Short mmCIF file of N, CA and C in Angstrom, two decimals:
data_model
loop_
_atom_site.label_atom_id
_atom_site.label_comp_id
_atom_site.label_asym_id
_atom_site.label_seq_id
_atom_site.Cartn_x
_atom_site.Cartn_y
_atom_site.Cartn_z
N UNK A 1 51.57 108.89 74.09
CA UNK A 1 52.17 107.57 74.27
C UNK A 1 51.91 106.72 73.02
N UNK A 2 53.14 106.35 72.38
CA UNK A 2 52.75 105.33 71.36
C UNK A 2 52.10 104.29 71.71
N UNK A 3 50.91 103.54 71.24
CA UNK A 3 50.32 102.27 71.35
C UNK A 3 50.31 101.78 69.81
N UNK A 4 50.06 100.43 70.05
CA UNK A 4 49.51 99.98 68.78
C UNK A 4 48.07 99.18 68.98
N UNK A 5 47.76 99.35 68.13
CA UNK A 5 46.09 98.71 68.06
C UNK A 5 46.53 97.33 67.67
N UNK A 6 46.04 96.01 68.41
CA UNK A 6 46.16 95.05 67.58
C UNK A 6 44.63 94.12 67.84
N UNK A 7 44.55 93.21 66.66
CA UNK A 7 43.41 92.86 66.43
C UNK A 7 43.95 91.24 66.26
N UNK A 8 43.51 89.87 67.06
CA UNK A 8 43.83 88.61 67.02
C UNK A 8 42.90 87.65 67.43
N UNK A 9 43.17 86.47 66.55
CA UNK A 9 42.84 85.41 67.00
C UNK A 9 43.28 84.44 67.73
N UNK A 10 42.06 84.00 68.98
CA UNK A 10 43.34 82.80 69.77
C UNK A 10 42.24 81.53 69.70
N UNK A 11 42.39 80.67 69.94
CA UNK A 11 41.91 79.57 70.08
C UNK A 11 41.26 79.37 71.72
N UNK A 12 39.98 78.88 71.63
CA UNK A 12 40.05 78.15 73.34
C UNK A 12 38.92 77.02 73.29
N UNK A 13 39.68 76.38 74.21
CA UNK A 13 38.85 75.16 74.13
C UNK A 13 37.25 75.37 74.90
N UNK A 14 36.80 75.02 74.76
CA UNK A 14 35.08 75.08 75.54
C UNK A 14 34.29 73.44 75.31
N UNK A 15 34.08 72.90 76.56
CA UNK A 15 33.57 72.03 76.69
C UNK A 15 31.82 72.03 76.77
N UNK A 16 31.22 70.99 75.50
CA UNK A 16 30.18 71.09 75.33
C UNK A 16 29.20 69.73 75.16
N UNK A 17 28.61 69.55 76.18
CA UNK A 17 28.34 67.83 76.75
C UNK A 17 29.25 67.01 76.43
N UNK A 18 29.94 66.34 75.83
CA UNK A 18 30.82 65.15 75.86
C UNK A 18 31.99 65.48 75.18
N UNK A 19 31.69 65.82 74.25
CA UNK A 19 33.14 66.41 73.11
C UNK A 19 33.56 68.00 73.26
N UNK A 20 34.90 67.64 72.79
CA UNK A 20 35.55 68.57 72.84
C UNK A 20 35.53 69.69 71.92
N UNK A 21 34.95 70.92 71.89
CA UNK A 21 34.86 71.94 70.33
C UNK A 21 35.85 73.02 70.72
N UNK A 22 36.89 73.16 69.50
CA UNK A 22 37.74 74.58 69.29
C UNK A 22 36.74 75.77 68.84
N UNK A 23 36.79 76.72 70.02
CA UNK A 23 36.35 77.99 69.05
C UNK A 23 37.43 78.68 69.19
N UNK A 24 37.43 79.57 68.04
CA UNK A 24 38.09 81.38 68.03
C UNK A 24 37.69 82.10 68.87
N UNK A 25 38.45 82.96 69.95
CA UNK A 25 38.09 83.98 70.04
C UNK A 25 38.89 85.27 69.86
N UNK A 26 38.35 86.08 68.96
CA UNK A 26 38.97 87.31 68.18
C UNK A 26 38.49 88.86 69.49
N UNK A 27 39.61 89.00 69.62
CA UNK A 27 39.78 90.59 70.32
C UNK A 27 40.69 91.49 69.91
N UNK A 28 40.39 92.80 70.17
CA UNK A 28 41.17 93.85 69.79
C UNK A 28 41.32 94.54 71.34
N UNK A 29 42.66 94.88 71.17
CA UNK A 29 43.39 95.54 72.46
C UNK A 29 44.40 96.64 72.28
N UNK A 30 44.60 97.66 73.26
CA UNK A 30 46.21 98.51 73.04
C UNK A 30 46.37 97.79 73.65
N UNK A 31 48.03 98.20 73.18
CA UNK A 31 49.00 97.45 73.91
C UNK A 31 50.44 98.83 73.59
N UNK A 32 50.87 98.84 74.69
CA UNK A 32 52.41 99.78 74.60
C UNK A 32 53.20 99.54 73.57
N UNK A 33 53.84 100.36 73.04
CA UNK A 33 54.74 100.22 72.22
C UNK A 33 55.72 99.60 72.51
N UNK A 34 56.10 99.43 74.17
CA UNK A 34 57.28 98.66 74.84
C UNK A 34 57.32 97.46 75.10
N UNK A 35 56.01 97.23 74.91
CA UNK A 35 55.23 95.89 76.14
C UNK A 35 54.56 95.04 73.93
N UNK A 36 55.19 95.50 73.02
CA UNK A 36 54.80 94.38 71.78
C UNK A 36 55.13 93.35 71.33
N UNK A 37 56.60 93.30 71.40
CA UNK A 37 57.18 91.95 71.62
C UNK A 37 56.52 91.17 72.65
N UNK A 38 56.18 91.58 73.74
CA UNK A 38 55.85 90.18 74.96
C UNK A 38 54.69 89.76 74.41
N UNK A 39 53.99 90.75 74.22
CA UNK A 39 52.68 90.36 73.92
C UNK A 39 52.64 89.38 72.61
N UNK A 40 53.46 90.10 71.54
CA UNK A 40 53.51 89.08 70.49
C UNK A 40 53.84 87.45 70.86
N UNK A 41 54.72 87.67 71.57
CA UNK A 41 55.17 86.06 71.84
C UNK A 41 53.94 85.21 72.56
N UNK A 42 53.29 86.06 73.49
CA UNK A 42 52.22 85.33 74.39
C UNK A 42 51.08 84.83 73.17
N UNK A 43 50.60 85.69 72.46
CA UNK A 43 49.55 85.43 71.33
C UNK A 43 49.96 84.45 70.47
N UNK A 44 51.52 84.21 70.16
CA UNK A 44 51.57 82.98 69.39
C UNK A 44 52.06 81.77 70.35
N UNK A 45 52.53 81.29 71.20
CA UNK A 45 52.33 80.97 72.37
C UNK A 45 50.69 79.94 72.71
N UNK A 46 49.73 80.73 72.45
CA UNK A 46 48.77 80.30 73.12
C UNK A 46 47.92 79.52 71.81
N UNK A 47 48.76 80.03 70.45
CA UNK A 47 48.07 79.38 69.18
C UNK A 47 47.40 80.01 68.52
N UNK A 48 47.44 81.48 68.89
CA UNK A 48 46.70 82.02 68.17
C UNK A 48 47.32 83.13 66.76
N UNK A 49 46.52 83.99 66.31
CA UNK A 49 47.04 84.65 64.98
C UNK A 49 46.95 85.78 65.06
N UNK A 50 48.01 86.85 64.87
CA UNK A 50 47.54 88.37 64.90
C UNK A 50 47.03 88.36 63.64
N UNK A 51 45.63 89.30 63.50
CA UNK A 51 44.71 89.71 62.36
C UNK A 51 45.30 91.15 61.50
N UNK A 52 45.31 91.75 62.58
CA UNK A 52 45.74 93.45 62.46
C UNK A 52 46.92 94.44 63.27
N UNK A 53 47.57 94.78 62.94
CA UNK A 53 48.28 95.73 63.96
C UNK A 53 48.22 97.15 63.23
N UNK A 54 48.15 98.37 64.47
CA UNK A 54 47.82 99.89 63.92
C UNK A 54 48.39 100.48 64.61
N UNK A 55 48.86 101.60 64.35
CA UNK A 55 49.89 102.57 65.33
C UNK A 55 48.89 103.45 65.54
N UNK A 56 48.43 103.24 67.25
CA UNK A 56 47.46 104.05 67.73
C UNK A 56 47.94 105.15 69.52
N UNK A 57 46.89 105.60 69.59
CA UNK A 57 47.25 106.38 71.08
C UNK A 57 45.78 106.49 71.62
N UNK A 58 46.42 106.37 72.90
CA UNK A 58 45.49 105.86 73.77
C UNK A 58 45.83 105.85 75.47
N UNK A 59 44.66 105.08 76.12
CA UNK A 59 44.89 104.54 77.27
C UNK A 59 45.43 103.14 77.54
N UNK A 60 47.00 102.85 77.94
CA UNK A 60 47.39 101.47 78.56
C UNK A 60 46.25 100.41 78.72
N UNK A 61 46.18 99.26 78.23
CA UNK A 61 45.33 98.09 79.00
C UNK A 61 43.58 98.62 78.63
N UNK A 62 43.24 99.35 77.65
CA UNK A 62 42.10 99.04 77.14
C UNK A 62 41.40 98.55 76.01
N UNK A 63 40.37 98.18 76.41
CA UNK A 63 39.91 96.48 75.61
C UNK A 63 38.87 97.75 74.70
N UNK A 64 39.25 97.26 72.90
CA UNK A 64 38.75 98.38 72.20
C UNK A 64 38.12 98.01 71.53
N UNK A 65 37.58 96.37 71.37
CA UNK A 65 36.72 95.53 70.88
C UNK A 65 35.44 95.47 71.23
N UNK A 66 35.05 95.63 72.46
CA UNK A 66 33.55 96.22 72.66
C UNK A 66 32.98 97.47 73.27
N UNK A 67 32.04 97.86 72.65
CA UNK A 67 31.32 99.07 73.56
C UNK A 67 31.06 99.12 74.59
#
């Protein structure tokens, strides 16, 4: 199954006693070869930045950013 590896940044807000702080949070995920466009749109959408994309194979829906 074609996947692609992609690697991004999104933004999220996190509230920390009174003020408001932006952090990053950067993950790497497959994602289908069918299902890249949606996903692309959702990631910029939410404000965030693709870092990396890789033509990989794999398992659907696994998170490849942590051990």
């Amino acid at each position: 199954m074609r996947m692609f590896k992609i690697t991004a940044c999104v933004p999220s807000q996190t509230r920390i006693r009174t003020q408001r702080e932006l952090q990053n949070t950067y993950f790497t995920k497959l994602v289908p070869y069918d299902n890249w466009f949606t996903e692309q749109q959702r990631i910029m959408k939410m404000g965030g930045k693709i870092v990396k994309v890789q033509l990989a194979t794999g398992k659907p829906g696994t998170n490849t950013g942590l051990a």
